[in-house]
């Protein structure tokens, strides 16, 4: 990376070191020590953590002392020093700091704190840099410390470190350990012209070398555009070269990227089915996704804005609308789990902030997919151990959500060995907006010619350049570290608060976020309605000098929104931003010129026709060939170990409790939660859907759930999709939601489905995608679920050398239902001894892909299937029974099957159950307890309501299994006289232990 | 402004994030609550004079960088020190919740034994080393001076913090807090027995199980748990399995302050 400049010390710098007083415990140090033992098997005697603030500013001794004492030190518990090492009694120190140009949130806050303390702001060029010193004692040497730094404490892509022995520290005598992370590169800023007068191989080489991720057809389309005499004439008249400038080529590459244009979902596909019959699909998006919404949308009356905005918007009540969106941030999270994940969550928050005229974020969801954290095999180059990925991703989402004050209301962690190649990080957000804002419908927005283009929030750096094109490729050796960014939740929170104020004052006409592609994407999109834009890139505020115009335009530096502000409101808007300490800059004007024009210091450096930019991308033509995979049928052995097996299934990674992770999310900020993630007498039973009541004084609510089932994909992606949707829906039905009120989001994560040398099975993977889309349409239309937003991430593969890992095809289905009265929702925990226990729904021989078989190393073939029309009828009846107050508890049967659902309900409620599997009409206890048949619930009903409940469900499959009992025991009877029991605490322990981190 | 209406200022800005629900709880309890950005008060400190109650809500001011609440504490102390001193001297009420408590503690406004803005207690990293969201049971100290807790003996509220461990600077300060009736609430078990430092009843390792304290006037109150997050039965984590009053226990905290203000401040010209 040319950005990096080591040891470039300019002017004076002082180190303030702060640590816990020696006589007090140091929880941060103890945490590191514990992780060294757990994650690396290194047992040291002691670790203490010292915060180091390197102040690169002209402060006198007095001022330094004041900021040491008043800002950096907590006098009650901490000790600190200026330019003198604080560490004592140790063997090694490891100091970790950021590389130049990486977002340093603490450093930035420190500078603001210094300004308050001294009553004056730091001068331009002055700054504070945060680093962290780990002071280690016992059982380490330099090599071990290096590996601790590399594998646990730091990420080489964004951080630097030094390891020093006690002796070396003594010799250094308090000198700074790390050079100041200042970006000192002063490249001459120029705009290059890139010739496209090349033969095909050279064109492809150009795309590869410049990370454009354009294929040959696309390159030729661009070549053709520049060869068009009319274009050539216009360019000559404007003083532009005949060949593209670098900024033009970069804009086209990012606008046409798979990430932004969804080329695979819009491709023409020739689909060959199992019988060899061929049919043509003109766009999966149009044929299945949009078709679902068109069809289901006829039967609901609450759709407000679907597909064309940053998030889908539906009606909440007559005064409020609700926006929902989910995104993935897989590739960045693979490189830097923490930075990738926090950027993911604050990024999707911005999508919702940029939906309509700006929604206030009221909930987050998070779903992660990893390989086992207990993975023991080799880790291929450039990948991290899944345990480290899990910790980092969780920490990132936790910090992003908590610091933004947005509650996490629902989520999941899913494990599959092939997520080693690429972890999946799905982040979702819901937002609320008044139906009318400043007298206008809040979902309608459009920039007008003459409106000023205002960028607000953070500044622009080289971070995140090529993110859009990077995520449109597999993870490879040359994947750029600049694609990694770190989110700054507080800068964004300040901006979000300010923008909601501006919204209510009616100060802007259009808003969108800066995500993939940065300004080029946000301005390019917003310019479609007015029909053009004129951008002056030298006006955009930079983190440091030295960025070329194309870098400014494409940077994906975080925490930025782009607005269209009418000229008459510019002063008011800028004044508000100044009072809220939010940086805002006019960078141009929307026009009706039909062109996107970029200027730099007065010179036109690029101009593209809007039509070509947005509609010039050639349609892809792809082939998909479906053949049923040849798989080994499952082998079941009736060994009558039901209790042992139940405990094992409860302890499998996909089933076990994720409470330690969820507790670390603030899931109650905004004080709107009605059903929290963990329920029951000790708040530790797993809830089915999150329920919130977002408007004070109203009992109207929103239930949020998700479904995800990649484990079925290798058998058949059709049923993977069907099961994912059904899971999300039954989670909603379980809490009392009604069909006809449910909206869906589809987030596809696929391995590359385009046939090529590196993807020889692309035609099959594309066929898997086609089948998946068919199920999406079939099931959603059966359940009346319009899809209001969605996203696809199509290159989830890892390939370095001969190692290729493709993720199992995965779709996260997020579902939201509007509830009329949240007081009627029910939870999953059993309530009272004597209540009758039922399984509702049909249990079939569907162990394929189940947790039970996975524990036996089998996949099987009998994948669960969804009979959507009959499930729909049953959901209607079950909803009616819940609405009548007949049901005490309801819990959906998903991963692990009925046994897991019953056990969870029992230990959550603190009462046992007596269950007789013989009552079920299935041929085997294993199937009864562990089949993962869909559309089923474990329900308890007060005995006085049992008759009414049974008549409410007449015509649907259900079985009375037994009773809730006062003893804390789970008693199970089965075939061939099986009679076993186990204590609830033993079941709960089996379920909690594996991930009690 | 009518004499009978009680006005509450709920601070916002810079990462405070419980301002909406704190304003909503105060409104529900009978006050007229406004969310006001810190910079608007800094620009015109006389704004404060219009209010009877100041709430510093929870959140992540400045991302907890440099220690939770520290930068906001300094900002309040440097920019609004005198107006705040006057606010309290005028007999008005202040509450700091979670991050707001950290702010009041670090700026020296709680417990303010010295009479000046000098930090005497702190809230630091939980013993668990992690941020956690969980419900706790609190026991109101029988002899507390805290007017915000009148009539309440025990209540359940959520804690949502990573730095909530209460520590006094030294034993003398702890003694003055203990003996002066400045302890407001302590973490306890559901049966009312004190937590005695045990996790998870005491969620952070706070010394003496202290969850909240007040100043010597009893009018300035800080606590880690969130009373604004339990104003209604449905906020409670077990509302669907227990008989609970319609109104959440947290609401009484705000109502006490409003009643106190109505009885003691309404004659004053506000």
Coordinates of C-alpha atoms in Angstrom, one line a residue, chain A residues 282-579:
Chain A
X282 CA -36.1 -13.0 -18.8
X283 CA -34.7 -11.7 -15.5
X284 CA -35.0 -13.6 -12.3
X285 CA -35.8 -10.3 -10.6
X286 CA -38.8 -9.5 -12.9
X287 CA -40.0 -13.0 -13.2
X288 CA -39.9 -14.0 -9.6
X289 CA -39.1 -11.3 -7.1
X290 CA -41.1 -8.4 -8.6
X291 CA -43.7 -10.9 -9.8
X292 CA -44.2 -12.0 -6.2
X293 CA -44.8 -8.5 -5.1
X294 CA -47.1 -7.8 -8.0
X295 CA -49.2 -10.8 -7.2
X296 CA -49.2 -10.7 -3.4
X297 CA -49.5 -6.9 -3.5
X298 CA -53.0 -7.3 -5.0
X299 CA -54.2 -8.8 -1.7
X300 CA -52.8 -6.2 0.7
X301 CA -53.4 -2.5 0.9
X302 CA -50.4 -1.3 2.9
X303 CA -47.6 -1.1 0.4
X304 CA -46.2 2.4 0.2
X305 CA -42.9 2.2 -1.7
X306 CA -41.3 -1.0 -2.9
X307 CA -38.0 -1.7 -4.7
X308 CA -37.0 1.7 -5.9
X309 CA -35.9 3.4 -2.7
X310 CA -33.1 2.5 -0.3
X311 CA -35.5 0.4 1.8
X312 CA -39.0 -0.9 1.3
X313 CA -41.7 1.2 3.0
X314 CA -45.1 0.0 4.3
X315 CA -47.9 1.6 6.2
X316 CA -47.7 1.2 10.0
X317 CA -50.8 3.2 10.8
X318 CA -52.5 6.3 9.4
X319 CA -49.8 8.6 10.8
X320 CA -46.7 6.5 10.4
X321 CA -44.9 4.4 7.8
X322 CA -42.4 1.7 8.5
X323 CA -39.2 1.1 6.4
X324 CA -37.2 -2.2 6.4
X325 CA -34.0 -3.2 4.7
X326 CA -31.3 -5.8 5.1
X327 CA -27.8 -5.8 3.7
X328 CA -24.8 -8.1 3.6
X329 CA -21.2 -7.1 4.3
X330 CA -19.5 -10.4 3.7
X331 CA -16.3 -9.6 1.8
X332 CA -15.2 -6.7 4.1
X333 CA -16.0 -8.9 7.1
X334 CA -13.8 -11.6 5.8
X335 CA -10.8 -9.3 5.7
X336 CA -11.5 -7.3 8.9
X337 CA -14.4 -8.9 10.9
X338 CA -14.8 -5.9 13.3
X339 CA -14.5 -3.1 10.7
X340 CA -16.5 -5.0 8.1
X341 CA -19.3 -5.8 10.5
X342 CA -19.6 -2.3 12.1
X343 CA -19.6 -0.8 8.7
X344 CA -22.3 -3.3 7.7
X345 CA -24.6 -2.3 10.5
X346 CA -24.1 1.5 10.3
X347 CA -24.3 1.1 6.5
X348 CA -27.8 -0.4 6.6
X349 CA -28.8 2.2 9.2
X350 CA -28.0 4.8 6.5
X351 CA -30.1 2.9 4.0
X352 CA -33.1 3.4 6.3
X353 CA -32.1 7.0 7.1
X354 CA -32.0 7.5 3.4
X355 CA -35.4 5.9 2.7
X356 CA -38.2 8.3 1.8
X357 CA -37.3 11.7 3.2
X358 CA -35.4 10.1 6.0
X359 CA -36.6 7.5 8.5
X360 CA -35.5 7.3 12.2
X361 CA -34.0 3.8 12.8
X362 CA -35.9 1.9 15.4
X363 CA -34.6 -1.6 15.2
X364 CA -31.7 -3.8 14.0
X365 CA -31.5 -7.4 13.1
X366 CA -28.4 -9.4 12.7
X367 CA -27.8 -12.9 11.2
X368 CA -24.3 -14.3 10.8
X369 CA -23.0 -17.4 9.1
X370 CA -19.7 -18.9 10.1
X371 CA -17.7 -22.1 10.1
X372 CA -17.5 -23.8 13.5
X373 CA -15.6 -21.7 16.0
X374 CA -14.1 -25.1 17.1
X375 CA -12.8 -25.7 13.5
X376 CA -9.6 -27.7 13.8
X377 CA -8.4 -28.0 10.2
X378 CA -5.9 -25.8 8.4
X379 CA -6.9 -22.2 7.7
X380 CA -6.1 -21.3 4.1
X381 CA -4.1 -18.1 3.3
X382 CA -5.8 -14.8 3.9
X383 CA -8.6 -16.4 5.9
X384 CA -9.0 -16.1 9.6
X385 CA -10.0 -18.7 12.1
X386 CA -13.8 -18.7 12.4
X387 CA -13.6 -18.1 16.1
X388 CA -11.8 -14.8 15.4
X389 CA -14.2 -13.9 12.7
X390 CA -17.2 -14.6 15.0
X391 CA -15.8 -12.5 17.8
X392 CA -14.9 -9.7 15.5
X393 CA -18.1 -9.6 13.6
X394 CA -20.2 -9.8 16.8
X395 CA -18.1 -7.0 18.4
X396 CA -18.5 -4.8 15.3
X397 CA -22.3 -5.2 15.1
X398 CA -22.6 -4.8 18.9
X399 CA -20.6 -1.5 18.9
X400 CA -22.4 -0.2 15.8
X401 CA -25.8 -0.9 17.1
X402 CA -25.3 0.0 20.8
X403 CA -23.5 3.3 20.1
X404 CA -26.2 4.3 17.6
X405 CA -28.9 3.7 20.1
X406 CA -30.8 1.2 17.9
X407 CA -32.0 -1.9 19.6
X408 CA -31.2 -5.3 18.2
X409 CA -34.5 -7.2 18.2
X410 CA -33.9 -10.4 16.3
X411 CA -31.2 -12.5 14.7
X412 CA -29.4 -15.8 14.4
X413 CA -26.0 -17.4 14.1
X414 CA -25.8 -20.2 11.7
X415 CA -22.9 -22.6 11.3
X416 CA -21.7 -24.6 8.2
X417 CA -18.2 -25.7 7.3
X418 CA -18.2 -23.9 4.0
X419 CA -18.7 -20.5 5.5
X420 CA -15.0 -20.8 6.2
X421 CA -14.5 -19.5 2.7
X422 CA -16.6 -16.4 3.3
X423 CA -18.5 -15.5 6.4
X424 CA -22.0 -14.0 5.8
X425 CA -22.9 -10.9 7.8
X426 CA -26.5 -9.9 7.3
X427 CA -27.5 -6.6 9.0
X428 CA -31.1 -5.4 8.9
X429 CA -32.7 -2.2 10.1
X430 CA -36.3 -0.9 10.4
X431 CA -37.2 2.7 10.6
X432 CA -40.2 4.9 11.3
X433 CA -41.3 8.0 9.5
X434 CA -44.3 10.2 9.7
X435 CA -46.5 9.6 6.7
X436 CA -46.3 13.3 6.0
X437 CA -43.3 15.4 6.5
X438 CA -43.5 19.2 6.2
X439 CA -46.8 18.8 4.5
X440 CA -45.6 16.3 1.9
X441 CA -46.0 12.5 1.6
X442 CA -42.7 11.4 3.2
X443 CA -42.1 8.5 0.7
X444 CA -41.9 10.8 -2.3
X445 CA -38.7 12.4 -3.0
X446 CA -36.9 13.9 -6.0
X447 CA -34.1 16.3 -6.6
X448 CA -35.0 19.1 -8.9
X449 CA -32.7 20.9 -11.4
X450 CA -31.1 23.7 -9.5
X451 CA -31.1 21.9 -6.1
X452 CA -27.7 22.0 -4.5
X453 CA -25.9 18.7 -4.0
X454 CA -24.9 18.6 -0.3
X455 CA -22.7 16.0 1.2
X456 CA -22.8 15.7 4.9
X457 CA -21.3 13.6 7.7
X458 CA -17.8 12.2 7.6
X459 CA -14.9 13.2 5.3
X460 CA -13.5 11.4 2.3
X461 CA -10.3 9.3 2.4
X462 CA -8.9 6.4 0.5
X463 CA -10.8 4.0 2.6
X464 CA -13.2 1.8 0.8
X465 CA -12.1 2.6 -2.7
X466 CA -13.3 -0.2 -5.0
X467 CA -15.7 -1.7 -2.4
X468 CA -18.4 -2.2 -5.0
X469 CA -16.2 -3.9 -7.6
X470 CA -14.3 -5.8 -4.8
X471 CA -17.5 -7.4 -3.5
X472 CA -18.3 -8.3 -7.1
X473 CA -15.4 -10.7 -7.2
X474 CA -14.2 -13.7 -5.2
X475 CA -11.8 -13.2 -2.3
X476 CA -8.3 -13.6 -3.9
X477 CA -4.7 -12.8 -3.2
X478 CA -4.9 -9.3 -4.5
X479 CA -8.1 -8.3 -2.7
X480 CA -7.4 -4.7 -1.7
X481 CA -7.0 -3.7 1.9
X482 CA -8.4 -0.3 1.0
X483 CA -11.7 -2.0 0.7
X484 CA -11.7 -2.2 4.5
X485 CA -13.3 0.6 6.5
X486 CA -14.1 1.2 10.1
X487 CA -17.5 2.7 11.0
X488 CA -17.8 5.7 13.3
X489 CA -21.2 5.3 14.9
X490 CA -21.1 8.6 16.8
X491 CA -20.4 10.7 13.8
X492 CA -23.3 9.0 12.1
X493 CA -25.6 9.4 15.1
X494 CA -24.9 13.1 15.2
X495 CA -25.6 13.3 11.5
X496 CA -28.8 11.2 11.8
X497 CA -30.2 13.4 14.6
X498 CA -29.4 16.5 12.6
X499 CA -31.0 15.2 9.4
X500 CA -34.2 14.2 11.1
X501 CA -34.4 17.8 12.4
X502 CA -33.7 19.1 8.9
X503 CA -36.3 16.8 7.4
X504 CA -39.0 18.1 9.8
X505 CA -38.1 21.6 8.8
X506 CA -38.5 20.6 5.1
X507 CA -35.0 21.7 4.2
X508 CA -34.3 19.1 1.5
X509 CA -36.0 17.4 -1.4
X510 CA -34.1 14.2 -1.7
X511 CA -31.7 12.1 0.4
X512 CA -29.7 9.0 -0.1
X513 CA -26.8 7.4 1.6
X514 CA -23.3 7.0 0.4
X515 CA -22.6 3.3 0.4
X516 CA -21.0 1.2 -2.3
X517 CA -19.5 3.6 -5.0
X518 CA -19.7 6.6 -2.7
X519 CA -20.6 9.9 -4.2
X520 CA -20.5 8.5 -7.7
X521 CA -23.3 6.2 -6.8
X522 CA -25.4 8.5 -4.6
X523 CA -25.2 11.5 -7.0
X524 CA -25.5 9.3 -10.1
X525 CA -28.7 7.8 -8.7
X526 CA -30.2 11.1 -7.4
X527 CA -29.4 12.7 -10.8
X528 CA -31.7 10.4 -12.7
X529 CA -34.9 12.3 -12.0
X530 CA -33.7 15.9 -12.6
X531 CA -31.7 14.5 -15.5
X532 CA -28.1 15.4 -14.7
X533 CA -25.6 16.8 -12.2
X534 CA -22.6 19.0 -12.0
X535 CA -20.1 18.0 -9.3
X536 CA -17.1 20.0 -8.2
X537 CA -14.9 17.4 -6.6
X538 CA -12.3 19.8 -5.2
X539 CA -15.0 21.1 -2.8
X540 CA -15.5 17.8 -1.0
X541 CA -13.8 17.8 2.4
X542 CA -10.9 15.3 2.6
X543 CA -9.4 13.5 5.5
X544 CA -5.9 14.1 4.1
X545 CA -4.7 15.6 0.8
X546 CA -3.5 13.6 -2.2
X547 CA -6.7 12.0 -3.5
X548 CA -7.2 12.0 -7.3
X549 CA -10.7 13.2 -8.5
X550 CA -11.8 9.7 -9.2
X551 CA -10.8 8.6 -5.7
X552 CA -12.8 11.4 -4.2
X553 CA -15.8 10.4 -6.3
X554 CA -15.6 6.7 -5.6
X555 CA -14.4 6.6 -2.0
X556 CA -16.7 4.6 0.3
X557 CA -15.6 6.5 3.4
X558 CA -18.4 6.0 5.9
X559 CA -21.0 8.1 7.6
X560 CA -22.0 10.3 4.7
X561 CA -25.3 11.1 3.2
X562 CA -26.0 13.1 0.0
X563 CA -28.9 15.5 -0.1
X564 CA -30.6 17.7 -2.6
X565 CA -31.2 21.1 -0.9
X566 CA -33.1 23.8 -2.8
X567 CA -31.0 27.0 -3.1
X568 CA -33.4 28.9 -0.8
X569 CA -32.8 26.4 2.0
X570 CA -29.1 26.1 1.7
X571 CA -28.3 28.7 4.4
X572 CA -30.8 27.3 6.9
X573 CA -29.5 23.8 6.3
X574 CA -25.9 24.8 6.7
X575 CA -26.6 26.8 9.8
X576 CA -28.4 23.8 11.4
X577 CA -25.5 21.5 10.5
X578 CA -23.0 23.9 12.0
X579 CA -25.0 24.1 15.3

